Amino acid sequence: MARKPDTPLRRGWTTGACATAATRAALSVFWGAPCPKSVRITLPKGEEPEFAIAHCAEGEGWAEAGVIKDAGDDPDVTHGAMIIARVARSEGGVVFRAGEGVGMVTMPGLPIPPGEPAINPVPREMMQATLTDMAERLGERADIEITISVPGGAALAQQTWNPRLGIKGGLSILGTTGIVRPFSCAAWIASIHRGIDVARGAGLRHVAGCTGATSEAVVQQLYDLPDHAMLDMGDFAGGLLKYLAKHPLPHVTIGGGIGKMVKLAQGARDLHSGRSQVDFDALAEVLGVPDLKYMNTALQAYEEVGESMSKWVAEAALEKVRSMLPEDVGVDVVVIDRKGTVIARAGAPGPGA
């Protein structure tokens, strides 16, 4: 089981919260104040954190400010990135623009429509609320164009789900609470959900959820699936299947290595090693091989038993997956070994791309 940290994990701030703080500082400069050392913003649940301002600049008709993102103890690719907001007068109302390192939405199914900067609804609401508050207090017009930039964001985005979600050119400005909870599963599961939304919006008939990069590569090649059909399931089989049950697609392939697929076959929905374990006693009983009780890993058991075990894993996993989805959703299962060789399949193959 995964060892818990000895001290509480430090939370951090979303890119949306950082963009809001940067916007507040930029507006201060735009409306005649010196660059502030720090600003406070109000998060959706009422908390008012303070953000240090790391950058300010201004020119003819514009001003900008930047905040260094602190993700706390979360392994976030944007930790340490500079989130910059530039403000200028708009022709009317609040207009959001994507600057360097912020992506553009190109596919339907996301909370923001195609053709818009990848700045999610809650961050937009937070920035607009800050703008409205400041404009009212200072007697200024709230007709402002806000451009969010993340220097180096295009490279960072390659480490995220953005490319396969159809977000081109950079990162998304995210966050529903403004707070990053360390090592939270919620962000991963939310990304799975958005992947399903994009697949549905694109009219795909076949998607795949896989436990890791090797199984994903195998399944994608097996069916010649596009990138946006590949859902980054990882350990969260339950998170994927529950959402698919409510937002179905015609066919789903579930692929994975023998270890995680045994756990799925035995009924686990969270396949992480710290949250579910292979039941070797049950495996020994169902396969009729008593010595499996003394095995340490599923791979070791497979090397002992061979094809009969991988076949049972595929069929039992298929049964578990089917039980979570509507009857009209097609399902198949692909099990691989560590080298990426397919060692078992169950269910009618999907239609492919």
mmCIF file of C-alpha atoms in Angstrom:
data_model
loop_
_atom_site.group_PDB
_atom_site.id
_atom_site.type_symbol
_atom_site.label_atom_id
_atom_site.label_comp_id
_atom_site.label_asym_id
_atom_site.label_seq_id
_atom_site.Cartn_x
_atom_site.Cartn_y
_atom_site.Cartn_z
ATOM 1 C CA MET A 1 0.000 0.000 0.000
ATOM 2 C CA ALA A 2 1.193 3.512 -0.796
ATOM 3 C CA ARG A 3 2.816 5.204 2.168
ATOM 4 C CA LYS A 4 1.101 8.360 3.338
ATOM 5 C CA PRO A 5 3.240 11.486 3.751
ATOM 6 C CA ASP A 6 4.425 12.272 7.291
ATOM 7 C CA THR A 7 3.209 15.879 7.040
ATOM 8 C CA PRO A 8 0.072 17.417 5.538
ATOM 9 C CA LEU A 9 0.324 18.116 1.833
ATOM 10 C CA ARG A 10 0.372 21.777 0.856
ATOM 11 C CA ARG A 11 -2.423 22.900 -1.440
ATOM 12 C CA GLY A 12 -1.878 25.269 -4.343
ATOM 13 C CA TRP A 13 -3.704 27.575 -6.737
ATOM 14 C CA THR A 14 -5.204 26.870 -10.146
ATOM 15 C CA THR A 15 -4.150 28.625 -13.319
ATOM 16 C CA GLY A 16 -7.557 30.312 -13.234
ATOM 17 C CA ALA A 17 -6.894 31.793 -9.784
ATOM 18 C CA CYS A 18 -3.432 32.965 -10.859
ATOM 19 C CA ALA A 19 -4.862 34.535 -14.023
ATOM 20 C CA THR A 20 -7.452 36.361 -11.923
ATOM 21 C CA ALA A 21 -4.811 37.735 -9.568
ATOM 22 C CA ALA A 22 -2.685 38.805 -12.536
ATOM 23 C CA THR A 23 -5.717 40.496 -14.095
ATOM 24 C CA ARG A 24 -6.405 42.423 -10.894
ATOM 25 C CA ALA A 25 -2.829 43.686 -10.736
ATOM 26 C CA ALA A 26 -2.790 44.559 -14.445
ATOM 27 C CA LEU A 27 -6.012 46.554 -14.080
ATOM 28 C CA SER A 28 -4.504 48.500 -11.174
ATOM 29 C CA VAL A 29 -1.594 49.554 -13.367
ATOM 30 C CA PHE A 30 -3.859 50.199 -16.373
ATOM 31 C CA TRP A 31 -5.993 52.546 -14.286
ATOM 32 C CA GLY A 32 -3.079 54.535 -12.948
ATOM 33 C CA ALA A 33 -1.791 52.825 -9.802
ATOM 34 C CA PRO A 34 1.799 51.607 -9.317
ATOM 35 C CA CYS A 35 2.494 47.903 -9.693
ATOM 36 C CA PRO A 36 1.264 46.213 -6.502
ATOM 37 C CA LYS A 37 3.508 43.830 -4.614
ATOM 38 C CA SER A 38 0.542 41.541 -4.016
ATOM 39 C CA VAL A 39 -3.211 41.362 -4.576
ATOM 40 C CA ARG A 40 -6.133 39.540 -2.996
ATOM 41 C CA ILE A 41 -8.882 37.877 -4.994
ATOM 42 C CA THR A 42 -12.142 36.217 -4.007
ATOM 43 C CA LEU A 43 -12.480 32.535 -4.906
ATOM 44 C CA PRO A 44 -15.856 30.974 -5.797
ATOM 45 C CA LYS A 45 -16.409 29.701 -2.243
ATOM 46 C CA GLY A 46 -15.517 33.034 -0.646
ATOM 47 C CA GLU A 47 -11.888 32.481 0.370
ATOM 48 C CA GLU A 48 -9.620 35.494 -0.241
ATOM 49 C CA PRO A 49 -6.031 34.362 -0.819
ATOM 50 C CA GLU A 50 -3.147 36.752 -1.463
ATOM 51 C CA PHE A 51 -0.897 36.418 -4.527
ATOM 52 C CA ALA A 52 2.560 37.930 -4.961
ATOM 53 C CA ILE A 53 2.986 39.863 -8.214
ATOM 54 C CA ALA A 54 6.154 38.790 -10.002
ATOM 55 C CA HIS A 55 5.935 40.913 -13.154
ATOM 56 C CA CYS A 56 4.485 44.232 -14.305
ATOM 57 C CA ALA A 57 4.795 46.156 -17.564
ATOM 58 C CA GLU A 58 2.843 48.779 -19.426
ATOM 59 C CA GLY A 59 2.778 50.519 -22.757
ATOM 60 C CA GLU A 60 0.591 52.668 -24.962
ATOM 61 C CA GLY A 61 -2.958 51.516 -24.223
ATOM 62 C CA TRP A 62 -2.090 48.384 -22.261
ATOM 63 C CA ALA A 63 -0.749 47.040 -18.983
ATOM 64 C CA GLU A 64 0.146 43.560 -17.816
ATOM 65 C CA ALA A 65 1.057 41.662 -14.672
ATOM 66 C CA GLY A 66 2.230 38.164 -13.898
ATOM 67 C CA VAL A 67 1.899 35.608 -11.102
ATOM 68 C CA ILE A 68 4.112 32.546 -10.603
ATOM 69 C CA LYS A 69 1.849 29.554 -10.247
ATOM 70 C CA ASP A 70 2.256 27.633 -6.994
ATOM 71 C CA ALA A 71 0.589 24.224 -7.260
ATOM 72 C CA GLY A 72 1.517 23.309 -3.696
ATOM 73 C CA ASP A 73 2.517 19.663 -3.379
ATOM 74 C CA ASP A 74 0.532 18.603 -6.446
ATOM 75 C CA PRO A 75 2.611 17.200 -9.349
ATOM 76 C CA ASP A 76 1.240 19.809 -11.752
ATOM 77 C CA VAL A 77 3.111 20.545 -14.995
ATOM 78 C CA THR A 78 2.278 24.243 -14.644
ATOM 79 C CA HIS A 79 3.893 24.580 -11.193
ATOM 80 C CA GLY A 80 6.357 27.469 -11.401
ATOM 81 C CA ALA A 81 4.974 28.810 -14.680
ATOM 82 C CA MET A 82 4.358 32.534 -15.084
ATOM 83 C CA ILE A 83 0.686 33.346 -15.701
ATOM 84 C CA ILE A 84 0.440 36.767 -17.360
ATOM 85 C CA ALA A 85 -2.659 38.896 -17.881
ATOM 86 C CA ARG A 86 -2.543 41.859 -20.283
ATOM 87 C CA VAL A 87 -5.442 44.294 -20.286
ATOM 88 C CA ALA A 88 -6.428 46.856 -22.905
ATOM 89 C CA ARG A 89 -9.555 48.741 -23.910
ATOM 90 C CA SER A 90 -12.117 46.648 -25.843
ATOM 91 C CA GLU A 91 -14.732 47.830 -28.322
ATOM 92 C CA GLY A 92 -17.407 46.790 -25.849
ATOM 93 C CA GLY A 93 -17.755 44.441 -22.901
ATOM 94 C CA VAL A 94 -15.237 41.890 -21.673
ATOM 95 C CA VAL A 95 -13.261 40.032 -24.340
ATOM 96 C CA PHE A 96 -10.897 37.131 -23.621
ATOM 97 C CA ARG A 97 -7.877 36.421 -25.809
ATOM 98 C CA ALA A 98 -5.277 33.656 -25.872
ATOM 99 C CA GLY A 99 -1.726 34.921 -25.712
ATOM 100 C CA GLU A 100 1.519 32.963 -25.918
ATOM 101 C CA GLY A 101 1.222 29.458 -24.479
ATOM 102 C CA VAL A 102 -2.570 29.442 -24.067
ATOM 103 C CA GLY A 103 -4.451 27.107 -26.385
ATOM 104 C CA MET A 104 -7.444 27.531 -28.648
ATOM 105 C CA VAL A 105 -10.419 25.162 -28.605
ATOM 106 C CA THR A 106 -10.848 23.432 -31.984
ATOM 107 C CA MET A 107 -13.317 20.613 -31.234
ATOM 108 C CA PRO A 108 -16.830 20.497 -29.748
ATOM 109 C CA GLY A 109 -17.610 18.852 -26.422
ATOM 110 C CA LEU A 110 -15.657 21.138 -24.076
ATOM 111 C CA PRO A 111 -17.194 23.803 -21.818
ATOM 112 C CA ILE A 112 -15.836 26.432 -24.231
ATOM 113 C CA PRO A 113 -16.923 26.283 -27.896
ATOM 114 C CA PRO A 114 -14.516 25.892 -30.840
ATOM 115 C CA GLY A 115 -12.795 29.085 -31.890
ATOM 116 C CA GLU A 116 -12.500 30.399 -28.338
ATOM 117 C CA PRO A 117 -9.406 30.637 -26.106
ATOM 118 C CA ALA A 118 -9.086 27.666 -23.739
ATOM 119 C CA ILE A 119 -10.038 29.741 -20.709
ATOM 120 C CA ASN A 120 -12.687 27.803 -18.820
ATOM 121 C CA PRO A 121 -15.988 29.275 -17.597
ATOM 122 C CA VAL A 122 -15.156 29.670 -13.891
ATOM 123 C CA PRO A 123 -11.837 31.469 -14.490
ATOM 124 C CA ARG A 124 -13.681 33.759 -16.923
ATOM 125 C CA GLU A 125 -16.306 34.459 -14.259
ATOM 126 C CA MET A 126 -13.615 35.169 -11.659
ATOM 127 C CA MET A 127 -11.775 37.597 -13.936
ATOM 128 C CA GLN A 128 -14.994 39.306 -14.937
ATOM 129 C CA ALA A 129 -16.050 39.661 -11.284
ATOM 130 C CA THR A 130 -12.680 41.221 -10.421
ATOM 131 C CA LEU A 131 -12.983 43.582 -13.376
ATOM 132 C CA THR A 132 -16.541 44.608 -12.455
ATOM 133 C CA ASP A 133 -15.588 45.195 -8.817
ATOM 134 C CA MET A 134 -12.601 47.366 -9.672
ATOM 135 C CA ALA A 135 -14.390 49.324 -12.400
ATOM 136 C CA GLU A 136 -17.287 50.167 -10.069
ATOM 137 C CA ARG A 137 -14.971 51.240 -7.252
ATOM 138 C CA LEU A 138 -12.785 53.368 -9.503
ATOM 139 C CA GLY A 139 -15.514 54.750 -11.723
ATOM 140 C CA GLU A 140 -14.019 53.164 -14.843
ATOM 141 C CA ARG A 141 -15.678 51.490 -17.826
ATOM 142 C CA ALA A 142 -15.575 47.692 -17.763
ATOM 143 C CA ASP A 143 -14.968 47.441 -21.531
ATOM 144 C CA ILE A 144 -11.722 45.496 -21.321
ATOM 145 C CA GLU A 145 -9.858 42.948 -23.417
ATOM 146 C CA ILE A 146 -8.017 40.396 -21.247
ATOM 147 C CA THR A 147 -5.211 38.387 -22.852
ATOM 148 C CA ILE A 148 -3.812 35.495 -20.832
ATOM 149 C CA SER A 149 -0.335 34.183 -21.631
ATOM 150 C CA VAL A 150 1.881 31.439 -20.213
ATOM 151 C CA PRO A 151 5.440 31.684 -21.573
ATOM 152 C CA GLY A 152 6.546 28.163 -22.475
ATOM 153 C CA GLY A 153 2.968 26.934 -22.242
ATOM 154 C CA ALA A 154 2.955 25.306 -25.682
ATOM 155 C CA ALA A 155 5.709 22.907 -24.597
ATOM 156 C CA LEU A 156 4.045 22.248 -21.234
ATOM 157 C CA ALA A 157 0.768 21.448 -22.988
ATOM 158 C CA GLN A 158 2.401 18.425 -24.626
ATOM 159 C CA GLN A 159 2.490 16.847 -21.147
ATOM 160 C CA THR A 160 -1.278 17.314 -20.721
ATOM 161 C CA TRP A 161 -4.448 15.971 -22.346
ATOM 162 C CA ASN A 162 -4.868 19.160 -24.398
ATOM 163 C CA PRO A 163 -3.595 17.900 -27.775
ATOM 164 C CA ARG A 164 -6.021 14.993 -27.887
ATOM 165 C CA LEU A 165 -8.877 17.165 -26.596
ATOM 166 C CA GLY A 166 -8.425 19.409 -29.615
ATOM 167 C CA ILE A 167 -6.900 22.303 -27.671
ATOM 168 C CA LYS A 168 -4.180 23.585 -29.962
ATOM 169 C CA GLY A 169 -1.180 25.751 -29.231
ATOM 170 C CA GLY A 170 -0.957 25.700 -25.483
ATOM 171 C CA LEU A 171 -2.429 25.176 -22.046
ATOM 172 C CA SER A 172 -5.929 25.611 -20.676
ATOM 173 C CA ILE A 173 -6.724 28.114 -17.949
ATOM 174 C CA LEU A 174 -8.579 25.902 -15.504
ATOM 175 C CA GLY A 175 -10.174 25.654 -12.101
ATOM 176 C CA THR A 176 -13.628 25.462 -10.546
ATOM 177 C CA THR A 177 -12.664 26.371 -6.973
ATOM 178 C CA GLY A 178 -9.367 28.177 -7.512
ATOM 179 C CA ILE A 179 -7.633 25.646 -5.270
ATOM 180 C CA VAL A 180 -5.401 22.720 -6.282
ATOM 181 C CA ARG A 181 -5.858 19.783 -3.916
ATOM 182 C CA PRO A 182 -2.587 17.794 -3.780
ATOM 183 C CA PHE A 183 -2.620 14.463 -5.576
ATOM 184 C CA SER A 184 -6.370 14.687 -6.093
ATOM 185 C CA CYS A 185 -7.933 12.098 -8.383
ATOM 186 C CA ALA A 186 -10.595 14.620 -9.318
ATOM 187 C CA ALA A 187 -8.511 16.409 -11.962
ATOM 188 C CA TRP A 188 -7.651 13.152 -13.741
ATOM 189 C CA ILE A 189 -11.256 11.950 -13.704
ATOM 190 C CA ALA A 190 -12.445 15.360 -14.924
ATOM 191 C CA SER A 191 -10.043 15.042 -17.864
ATOM 192 C CA ILE A 192 -11.491 11.605 -18.665
ATOM 193 C CA HIS A 193 -14.957 13.148 -18.670
ATOM 194 C CA ARG A 194 -13.866 15.937 -21.011
ATOM 195 C CA GLY A 195 -12.304 13.343 -23.308
ATOM 196 C CA ILE A 196 -15.645 11.536 -23.522
ATOM 197 C CA ASP A 197 -17.422 14.836 -24.176
ATOM 198 C CA VAL A 198 -15.027 15.619 -27.023
ATOM 199 C CA ALA A 199 -15.433 12.126 -28.521
ATOM 200 C CA ARG A 200 -19.207 12.511 -28.440
ATOM 201 C CA GLY A 201 -19.016 15.999 -29.908
ATOM 202 C CA ALA A 202 -16.857 14.678 -32.743
ATOM 203 C CA GLY A 203 -19.336 11.873 -33.467
ATOM 204 C CA LEU A 204 -16.864 9.069 -32.767
ATOM 205 C CA ARG A 205 -18.288 5.557 -32.709
ATOM 206 C CA HIS A 206 -15.380 3.892 -30.931
ATOM 207 C CA VAL A 207 -13.246 5.016 -27.975
ATOM 208 C CA ALA A 208 -10.711 3.231 -25.801
ATOM 209 C CA GLY A 209 -9.678 3.482 -22.172
ATOM 210 C CA CYS A 210 -6.336 1.970 -21.258
ATOM 211 C CA THR A 211 -4.360 1.546 -18.057
ATOM 212 C CA GLY A 212 -1.055 2.891 -19.376
ATOM 213 C CA ALA A 213 0.996 4.085 -22.317
ATOM 214 C CA THR A 214 1.945 0.615 -23.592
ATOM 215 C CA SER A 215 -1.602 -0.749 -23.659
ATOM 216 C CA GLU A 216 -2.830 2.504 -25.175
ATOM 217 C CA ALA A 217 -0.321 2.272 -28.025
ATOM 218 C CA VAL A 218 -1.310 -1.354 -28.674
ATOM 219 C CA VAL A 219 -5.053 -0.665 -28.718
ATOM 220 C CA GLN A 220 -4.710 2.481 -30.825
ATOM 221 C CA GLN A 221 -2.716 0.602 -33.447
ATOM 222 C CA LEU A 222 -5.032 -2.410 -33.267
ATOM 223 C CA TYR A 223 -8.039 -0.331 -34.274
ATOM 224 C CA ASP A 224 -6.351 2.612 -36.021
ATOM 225 C CA LEU A 225 -8.044 5.028 -33.625
ATOM 226 C CA PRO A 226 -7.394 8.799 -33.668
ATOM 227 C CA ASP A 227 -5.802 10.453 -30.649
ATOM 228 C CA HIS A 228 -9.063 11.971 -29.464
ATOM 229 C CA ALA A 229 -10.597 8.492 -29.248
ATOM 230 C CA MET A 230 -8.011 7.495 -26.629
ATOM 231 C CA LEU A 231 -9.290 8.221 -23.109
ATOM 232 C CA ASP A 232 -6.559 8.413 -20.462
ATOM 233 C CA MET A 233 -8.235 5.966 -18.097
ATOM 234 C CA GLY A 234 -5.144 5.069 -16.089
ATOM 235 C CA ASP A 235 -6.268 3.542 -12.804
ATOM 236 C CA PHE A 236 -9.725 5.118 -12.937
ATOM 237 C CA ALA A 237 -11.799 2.440 -14.665
ATOM 238 C CA GLY A 238 -14.788 3.292 -12.511
ATOM 239 C CA GLY A 239 -14.548 7.002 -13.286
ATOM 240 C CA LEU A 240 -14.525 6.297 -17.008
ATOM 241 C CA LEU A 241 -17.277 3.690 -17.022
ATOM 242 C CA LYS A 242 -19.648 5.616 -14.752
ATOM 243 C CA TYR A 243 -19.465 8.645 -17.034
ATOM 244 C CA LEU A 244 -19.832 6.517 -20.164
ATOM 245 C CA ALA A 245 -22.937 4.930 -18.630
ATOM 246 C CA LYS A 246 -24.564 8.373 -18.479
ATOM 247 C CA HIS A 247 -22.994 9.700 -21.706
ATOM 248 C CA PRO A 248 -22.718 6.570 -23.890
ATOM 249 C CA LEU A 249 -20.845 6.027 -27.117
ATOM 250 C CA PRO A 250 -21.448 3.113 -29.495
ATOM 251 C CA HIS A 251 -18.343 1.103 -28.540
ATOM 252 C CA VAL A 252 -15.573 1.128 -25.949
ATOM 253 C CA THR A 253 -12.398 -0.939 -25.768
ATOM 254 C CA ILE A 254 -10.761 -1.429 -22.383
ATOM 255 C CA GLY A 255 -7.087 -2.328 -22.551
ATOM 256 C CA GLY A 256 -4.421 -2.970 -19.987
ATOM 257 C CA GLY A 257 -1.599 -5.034 -18.606
ATOM 258 C CA ILE A 258 -2.261 -8.315 -16.869
ATOM 259 C CA GLY A 259 -1.776 -6.914 -13.356
ATOM 260 C CA LYS A 260 -4.362 -4.150 -13.474
ATOM 261 C CA MET A 261 -6.745 -6.167 -15.615
ATOM 262 C CA VAL A 262 -6.826 -8.954 -13.009
ATOM 263 C CA LYS A 263 -8.037 -6.397 -10.478
ATOM 264 C CA LEU A 264 -10.699 -5.179 -12.896
ATOM 265 C CA ALA A 265 -11.729 -8.798 -13.512
ATOM 266 C CA GLN A 266 -12.079 -9.253 -9.748
ATOM 267 C CA GLY A 267 -14.373 -6.239 -9.470
ATOM 268 C CA ALA A 268 -12.008 -3.357 -8.605
ATOM 269 C CA ARG A 269 -12.907 -0.032 -10.164
ATOM 270 C CA ASP A 270 -9.879 1.898 -8.898
ATOM 271 C CA LEU A 271 -6.842 -0.021 -10.134
ATOM 272 C CA HIS A 272 -4.154 1.908 -8.229
ATOM 273 C CA SER A 273 -1.778 -0.316 -6.256
ATOM 274 C CA GLY A 274 -2.459 1.679 -3.106
ATOM 275 C CA ARG A 275 -6.229 1.297 -3.365
ATOM 276 C CA SER A 276 -6.822 -2.223 -4.682
ATOM 277 C CA GLN A 277 -4.934 -5.500 -4.595
ATOM 278 C CA VAL A 278 -5.082 -8.788 -6.496
ATOM 279 C CA ASP A 279 -6.928 -11.422 -4.465
ATOM 280 C CA PHE A 280 -4.618 -14.387 -4.997
ATOM 281 C CA ASP A 281 -6.767 -16.763 -2.948
ATOM 282 C CA ALA A 282 -9.743 -16.057 -5.193
ATOM 283 C CA LEU A 283 -7.547 -16.311 -8.290
ATOM 284 C CA ALA A 284 -6.248 -19.709 -7.183
ATOM 285 C CA GLU A 285 -9.787 -20.921 -6.626
ATOM 286 C CA VAL A 286 -11.302 -19.706 -9.883
ATOM 287 C CA LEU A 287 -8.401 -21.083 -11.959
ATOM 288 C CA GLY A 288 -8.075 -24.296 -9.962
ATOM 289 C CA VAL A 289 -4.367 -23.753 -9.266
ATOM 290 C CA PRO A 290 -3.760 -23.809 -5.489
ATOM 291 C CA ASP A 291 -0.168 -22.586 -5.771
ATOM 292 C CA LEU A 292 -1.396 -19.199 -6.973
ATOM 293 C CA LYS A 293 -2.197 -18.392 -3.340
ATOM 294 C CA TYR A 294 1.526 -17.946 -2.782
ATOM 295 C CA MET A 295 2.249 -15.691 -5.733
ATOM 296 C CA ASN A 296 3.428 -12.102 -5.260
ATOM 297 C CA THR A 297 2.295 -10.558 -8.537
ATOM 298 C CA ALA A 298 -0.269 -11.174 -11.251
ATOM 299 C CA LEU A 299 2.544 -11.419 -13.788
ATOM 300 C CA GLN A 300 4.137 -14.179 -11.730
ATOM 301 C CA ALA A 301 0.789 -15.988 -11.680
ATOM 302 C CA TYR A 302 0.407 -15.584 -15.432
ATOM 303 C CA GLU A 303 3.885 -16.979 -16.053
ATOM 304 C CA GLU A 304 2.850 -19.993 -13.971
ATOM 305 C CA VAL A 305 -0.551 -20.589 -15.580
ATOM 306 C CA GLY A 306 -0.326 -19.057 -19.036
ATOM 307 C CA GLU A 307 -3.151 -18.714 -21.546
ATOM 308 C CA SER A 308 -5.950 -20.055 -19.367
ATOM 309 C CA MET A 309 -5.367 -17.239 -16.893
ATOM 310 C CA SER A 310 -5.179 -14.440 -19.463
ATOM 311 C CA LYS A 311 -8.321 -15.769 -21.147
ATOM 312 C CA TRP A 312 -10.197 -15.788 -17.827
ATOM 313 C CA VAL A 313 -8.982 -12.269 -17.041
ATOM 314 C CA ALA A 314 -10.229 -10.921 -20.382
ATOM 315 C CA GLU A 315 -13.625 -12.620 -20.109
ATOM 316 C CA ALA A 316 -14.169 -11.705 -16.454
ATOM 317 C CA ALA A 317 -13.093 -8.100 -17.069
ATOM 318 C CA LEU A 318 -15.479 -7.955 -20.020
ATOM 319 C CA GLU A 319 -18.320 -9.130 -17.782
ATOM 320 C CA LYS A 320 -17.527 -6.470 -15.161
ATOM 321 C CA VAL A 321 -17.339 -3.705 -17.769
ATOM 322 C CA ARG A 322 -20.590 -4.785 -19.419
ATOM 323 C CA SER A 323 -22.345 -4.694 -16.035
ATOM 324 C CA MET A 324 -21.578 -0.960 -15.739
ATOM 325 C CA LEU A 325 -22.721 0.103 -19.219
ATOM 326 C CA PRO A 326 -26.034 0.199 -21.107
ATOM 327 C CA GLU A 327 -26.807 -2.914 -23.146
ATOM 328 C CA ASP A 328 -26.507 -1.075 -26.458
ATOM 329 C CA VAL A 329 -22.888 -0.053 -25.833
ATOM 330 C CA GLY A 330 -20.480 -2.453 -27.497
ATOM 331 C CA VAL A 331 -17.528 -3.595 -25.374
ATOM 332 C CA ASP A 332 -14.316 -5.491 -25.916
ATOM 333 C CA VAL A 333 -11.263 -6.093 -23.741
ATOM 334 C CA VAL A 334 -7.589 -6.369 -24.688
ATOM 335 C CA VAL A 335 -5.006 -7.762 -22.243
ATOM 336 C CA ILE A 336 -1.284 -7.353 -22.892
ATOM 337 C CA ASP A 337 1.975 -8.428 -21.303
ATOM 338 C CA ARG A 338 4.832 -6.113 -20.336
ATOM 339 C CA LYS A 339 6.301 -6.224 -23.834
ATOM 340 C CA GLY A 340 3.042 -5.031 -25.364
ATOM 341 C CA THR A 341 2.058 -8.396 -26.806
ATOM 342 C CA VAL A 342 -1.670 -9.112 -26.853
ATOM 343 C CA ILE A 343 -2.186 -12.199 -24.674
ATOM 344 C CA ALA A 344 -5.999 -12.266 -24.574
ATOM 345 C CA ARG A 345 -9.072 -10.588 -26.033
ATOM 346 C CA ALA A 346 -12.764 -10.856 -25.250
ATOM 347 C CA GLY A 347 -15.879 -9.356 -26.765
ATOM 348 C CA ALA A 348 -16.720 -8.397 -30.328
ATOM 349 C CA PRO A 349 -14.047 -6.080 -31.764
ATOM 350 C CA GLY A 350 -14.980 -2.460 -32.158
ATOM 351 C CA PRO A 351 -15.528 -0.673 -35.465
ATOM 352 C CA GLY A 352 -12.230 1.223 -35.305
ATOM 353 C CA ALA A 353 -11.805 4.766 -36.541
#
